Short mmCIF file of N, CA and C in Angstrom, two decimals:
data_model
loop_
_atom_site.label_atom_id
_atom_site.label_comp_id
_atom_site.label_asym_id
_atom_site.label_seq_id
_atom_site.Cartn_x
_atom_site.Cartn_y
_atom_site.Cartn_z
N MET A 251 18.42 64.63 -38.42
CA MET A 251 18.01 64.55 -37.49
C MET A 251 17.51 63.68 -36.83
N ASP A 252 17.77 63.52 -35.80
CA ASP A 252 17.94 61.67 -34.55
C ASP A 252 17.38 61.76 -34.02
N ALA A 253 16.70 60.73 -34.02
CA ALA A 253 15.16 60.65 -32.97
C ALA A 253 15.60 60.02 -31.57
N PRO A 254 15.81 60.52 -30.38
CA PRO A 254 16.73 59.11 -29.10
C PRO A 254 15.80 58.34 -29.43
N TRP A 255 16.60 57.07 -29.21
CA TRP A 255 15.67 55.39 -29.00
C TRP A 255 15.00 55.39 -27.53
N ILE A 256 13.63 54.70 -28.28
CA ILE A 256 12.90 54.68 -26.84
C ILE A 256 12.95 53.56 -26.63
N GLU A 257 13.05 52.70 -25.65
CA GLU A 257 13.34 51.53 -25.00
C GLU A 257 11.51 50.56 -24.76
N VAL A 258 11.24 50.17 -25.64
CA VAL A 258 9.89 49.17 -24.99
C VAL A 258 9.70 48.28 -25.00
N THR A 259 9.52 48.26 -23.32
CA THR A 259 9.89 46.88 -22.03
C THR A 259 8.48 46.30 -21.83
N ASN A 260 8.22 45.04 -21.91
CA ASN A 260 6.95 44.50 -21.47
C ASN A 260 6.95 44.55 -19.82
N LYS A 261 6.04 45.22 -19.05
CA LYS A 261 6.62 44.78 -17.47
C LYS A 261 5.29 43.91 -16.81
N VAL A 262 5.66 42.72 -17.04
CA VAL A 262 4.74 42.17 -16.52
C VAL A 262 4.91 41.68 -15.22
N LYS A 263 3.66 41.60 -14.30
CA LYS A 263 3.59 41.47 -13.27
C LYS A 263 4.03 40.02 -12.26
N SER A 264 5.09 39.94 -12.12
CA SER A 264 4.94 38.52 -11.29
C SER A 264 3.99 38.12 -10.66
N LYS A 265 2.79 37.80 -10.46
CA LYS A 265 2.42 36.69 -9.69
C LYS A 265 2.95 35.96 -8.88
N LYS A 266 2.21 36.08 -7.24
CA LYS A 266 3.07 35.46 -6.32
C LYS A 266 2.10 34.19 -6.34
N LYS A 267 2.81 33.32 -5.97
CA LYS A 267 2.00 31.81 -5.49
C LYS A 267 1.41 31.73 -4.41
N LYS A 268 0.29 31.71 -4.04
CA LYS A 268 0.23 31.58 -2.50
C LYS A 268 0.28 29.96 -2.05
N VAL A 269 1.29 29.85 -0.52
CA VAL A 269 1.52 28.68 -0.60
C VAL A 269 0.78 28.13 0.62
N GLY A 270 0.29 27.05 0.91
CA GLY A 270 -0.65 26.36 2.31
C GLY A 270 0.00 25.71 3.22
N PRO A 271 -0.53 25.91 4.27
CA PRO A 271 0.10 25.54 5.30
C PRO A 271 1.74 24.49 4.71
N ASP A 272 1.64 24.03 5.80
CA ASP A 272 2.96 23.06 5.94
C ASP A 272 2.56 21.45 6.35
N LEU A 273 1.86 20.35 5.23
CA LEU A 273 1.06 19.25 6.32
C LEU A 273 1.84 18.23 7.02
N ASP A 274 3.76 18.46 5.75
CA ASP A 274 4.38 17.43 6.06
C ASP A 274 4.93 17.80 7.64
N ARG A 275 4.75 18.59 8.03
CA ARG A 275 5.15 19.27 9.41
C ARG A 275 4.13 18.89 10.37
N TYR A 276 2.91 19.00 10.11
CA TYR A 276 2.07 18.11 11.07
C TYR A 276 2.29 16.61 10.88
N LEU A 277 2.18 16.38 9.58
CA LEU A 277 1.60 14.87 9.75
C LEU A 277 3.31 14.07 10.41
N GLY A 278 4.40 14.81 9.72
CA GLY A 278 5.91 14.02 10.35
C GLY A 278 5.81 13.64 11.62
N GLN A 279 4.98 14.26 12.75
CA GLN A 279 5.15 14.96 13.90
C GLN A 279 4.36 13.56 14.43
N ASN A 280 3.49 13.13 13.76
CA ASN A 280 2.58 11.49 14.22
C ASN A 280 2.13 12.12 15.46
N THR A 281 1.87 13.55 15.89
CA THR A 281 1.35 13.86 17.16
C THR A 281 -0.82 13.66 16.85
N LYS A 282 -0.81 14.07 15.70
CA LYS A 282 -2.06 14.36 15.28
C LYS A 282 -2.28 13.94 13.97
N ARG A 283 -3.29 12.75 13.52
CA ARG A 283 -3.88 12.59 12.92
C ARG A 283 -5.12 13.36 11.51
N TYR A 284 -4.62 13.68 11.06
CA TYR A 284 -5.51 14.24 10.29
C TYR A 284 -5.47 13.20 8.32
N VAL A 285 -7.17 13.28 7.74
CA VAL A 285 -7.65 12.41 7.18
C VAL A 285 -8.62 13.41 6.71
N THR A 286 -8.83 13.02 4.98
CA THR A 286 -10.48 13.18 4.16
C THR A 286 -11.17 12.98 4.76
N TYR A 287 -12.17 13.31 4.12
CA TYR A 287 -14.18 12.84 4.27
C TYR A 287 -13.89 11.29 4.41
N GLY A 288 -13.82 11.59 2.89
CA GLY A 288 -13.37 9.84 2.22
C GLY A 288 -12.80 8.88 2.75
N GLN A 289 -11.26 9.02 3.65
CA GLN A 289 -10.98 7.88 4.03
C GLN A 289 -10.87 7.91 5.64
N ALA A 290 -11.81 9.12 6.13
CA ALA A 290 -12.52 9.26 7.25
C ALA A 290 -13.33 8.10 7.99
N ALA A 291 -14.32 7.77 6.44
CA ALA A 291 -15.67 7.16 6.78
C ALA A 291 -15.18 5.88 5.94
N LEU A 292 -14.42 5.43 5.37
CA LEU A 292 -13.71 4.13 5.31
C LEU A 292 -13.02 3.53 6.22
N ILE A 293 -12.47 4.59 7.49
CA ILE A 293 -11.41 3.79 8.47
C ILE A 293 -13.01 3.59 9.50
N TYR A 294 -13.10 4.28 9.65
CA TYR A 294 -14.25 4.10 10.61
C TYR A 294 -16.54 3.31 10.15
N SER A 295 -15.82 2.95 9.29
CA SER A 295 -17.11 2.08 8.00
C SER A 295 -18.71 2.93 8.65
N ILE A 296 -18.53 4.24 8.48
CA ILE A 296 -19.59 4.68 8.22
C ILE A 296 -19.96 5.48 7.08
N PRO A 297 -21.06 5.63 6.98
CA PRO A 297 -21.05 6.37 5.34
C PRO A 297 -20.39 7.61 5.28
N TYR A 298 -20.80 8.02 4.42
CA TYR A 298 -19.81 9.88 3.46
C TYR A 298 -20.22 10.90 4.81
N TYR A 299 -21.71 10.74 4.59
CA TYR A 299 -22.37 12.08 4.82
C TYR A 299 -22.60 12.36 6.21
N ALA A 300 -22.46 11.03 6.95
CA ALA A 300 -23.16 11.11 8.20
C ALA A 300 -21.84 10.86 9.11
N PHE A 301 -20.74 10.58 8.30
CA PHE A 301 -19.33 11.05 8.98
C PHE A 301 -18.90 12.97 8.81
N VAL A 302 -19.15 13.75 7.87
CA VAL A 302 -19.13 14.59 7.27
C VAL A 302 -20.08 15.49 8.66
N LYS A 303 -21.15 14.94 8.57
CA LYS A 303 -21.69 15.85 9.61
C LYS A 303 -21.94 15.66 10.86
N ALA A 304 -20.98 14.28 11.56
CA ALA A 304 -20.28 14.23 12.89
C ALA A 304 -19.00 14.74 13.14
N ALA A 305 -18.47 15.09 12.43
CA ALA A 305 -16.94 15.66 11.88
C ALA A 305 -17.54 17.12 11.75
N LYS A 306 -18.02 17.59 12.05
CA LYS A 306 -18.71 19.57 11.54
C LYS A 306 -19.16 18.96 13.30
N GLU A 307 -19.60 18.90 13.63
CA GLU A 307 -20.38 18.99 14.85
C GLU A 307 -19.25 18.57 15.69
N ALA A 308 -18.48 17.96 15.41
CA ALA A 308 -17.24 17.92 16.76
C ALA A 308 -15.68 19.23 16.05
N ASN A 309 -16.43 19.67 15.60
CA ASN A 309 -14.93 21.08 15.32
C ASN A 309 -13.93 20.31 15.01
N ALA A 310 -13.85 19.73 13.87
CA ALA A 310 -12.68 18.55 14.22
C ALA A 310 -12.20 18.96 12.39
N CYS A 311 -12.88 19.66 11.99
CA CYS A 311 -12.60 20.02 10.36
C CYS A 311 -11.69 21.19 9.59
N TRP A 312 -10.38 21.17 9.22
CA TRP A 312 -10.28 22.30 8.54
C TRP A 312 -10.40 22.13 7.21
N LYS A 313 -10.67 23.35 6.47
CA LYS A 313 -10.54 23.60 4.71
C LYS A 313 -9.16 24.36 4.68
N ILE A 314 -8.65 23.14 3.61
CA ILE A 314 -7.57 24.31 2.78
C ILE A 314 -7.64 24.10 1.26
N ARG A 315 -8.18 25.28 0.81
CA ARG A 315 -8.12 25.23 -0.23
C ARG A 315 -9.41 24.96 -1.05
N LYS A 316 -9.55 23.27 -1.61
CA LYS A 316 -10.61 22.97 -1.74
C LYS A 316 -10.55 21.78 -1.06
N THR A 317 -9.75 20.90 -0.38
CA THR A 317 -9.90 20.19 0.67
C THR A 317 -10.07 20.41 2.38
N VAL A 318 -11.09 19.37 2.47
CA VAL A 318 -10.79 19.18 3.85
C VAL A 318 -10.56 17.95 4.32
N ILE A 319 -9.51 18.82 5.60
CA ILE A 319 -9.59 17.46 6.05
C ILE A 319 -9.85 17.11 7.72
N VAL A 320 -9.46 16.24 8.87
CA VAL A 320 -10.37 16.22 10.13
C VAL A 320 -8.98 15.52 10.44
N ASP A 321 -9.08 16.51 11.85
CA ASP A 321 -8.27 15.57 13.20
C ASP A 321 -9.18 14.96 14.15
N LEU A 322 -8.57 13.42 13.42
CA LEU A 322 -8.76 12.64 14.06
C LEU A 322 -8.87 12.54 15.73
N ASP A 323 -8.19 12.90 16.55
CA ASP A 323 -8.03 13.00 17.71
C ASP A 323 -9.44 13.66 17.89
N LYS A 324 -9.33 14.88 17.45
CA LYS A 324 -10.68 15.92 18.30
C LYS A 324 -11.66 14.45 17.96
N PHE A 325 -11.92 14.52 16.91
CA PHE A 325 -12.86 13.52 16.23
C PHE A 325 -13.20 12.15 17.29
N GLU A 326 -12.40 11.78 17.68
CA GLU A 326 -12.64 10.46 18.78
C GLU A 326 -13.05 11.06 19.95
N ALA A 327 -12.18 12.06 20.14
CA ALA A 327 -12.77 12.60 21.45
C ALA A 327 -14.44 12.82 21.55
N TYR A 328 -14.58 13.38 20.56
CA TYR A 328 -15.92 13.63 20.52
C TYR A 328 -17.05 12.30 20.53
N VAL A 329 -16.71 11.71 20.10
CA VAL A 329 -17.11 10.21 19.74
C VAL A 329 -17.49 9.68 21.30
N GLU A 330 -16.37 9.73 22.22
CA GLU A 330 -16.31 9.53 23.62
C GLU A 330 -17.44 9.97 24.30
N THR A 331 -17.13 11.39 24.31
CA THR A 331 -17.90 12.53 24.65
C THR A 331 -20.02 11.80 24.67
N MET A 332 -20.04 11.69 23.13
CA MET A 332 -21.17 11.30 22.85
C MET A 332 -20.87 10.04 23.48
N LYS A 333 -20.51 9.77 23.70
CA LYS A 333 -21.12 7.65 23.96
C LYS A 333 -21.15 7.90 25.38
N GLU A 334 -20.30 8.79 26.67
CA GLU A 334 -20.58 8.62 27.51
C GLU A 334 -22.00 9.27 27.95
N GLN A 335 -22.38 10.75 27.05
CA GLN A 335 -23.87 11.08 27.54
C GLN A 335 -24.67 10.32 26.89
N LYS A 336 -24.37 9.41 26.50
CA LYS A 336 -25.37 7.79 26.60
C LYS A 336 -26.00 7.47 26.84
N GLU A 337 -24.91 7.01 27.83
CA GLU A 337 -25.19 5.98 29.03
C GLU A 337 -25.58 6.23 30.38
#
């Protein structure tokens, strides 16, 4: 008595990698400037946490995975409005 051949296969589910936004498309246009908190703190010569607080108040932050980038155009507009309010 011949036993029918049983074919065993390992079915492994392939995980789809999550793809983030194409930052090169945004950065290549030079219409907006995006930097991290640390880079921006160096650019403006202010303490790191002071910049983080100001950027959050300006709603200029984007969280991408574990990194937060700041839209400097929005941040500078916020700084100008704060400057005008003080005068």
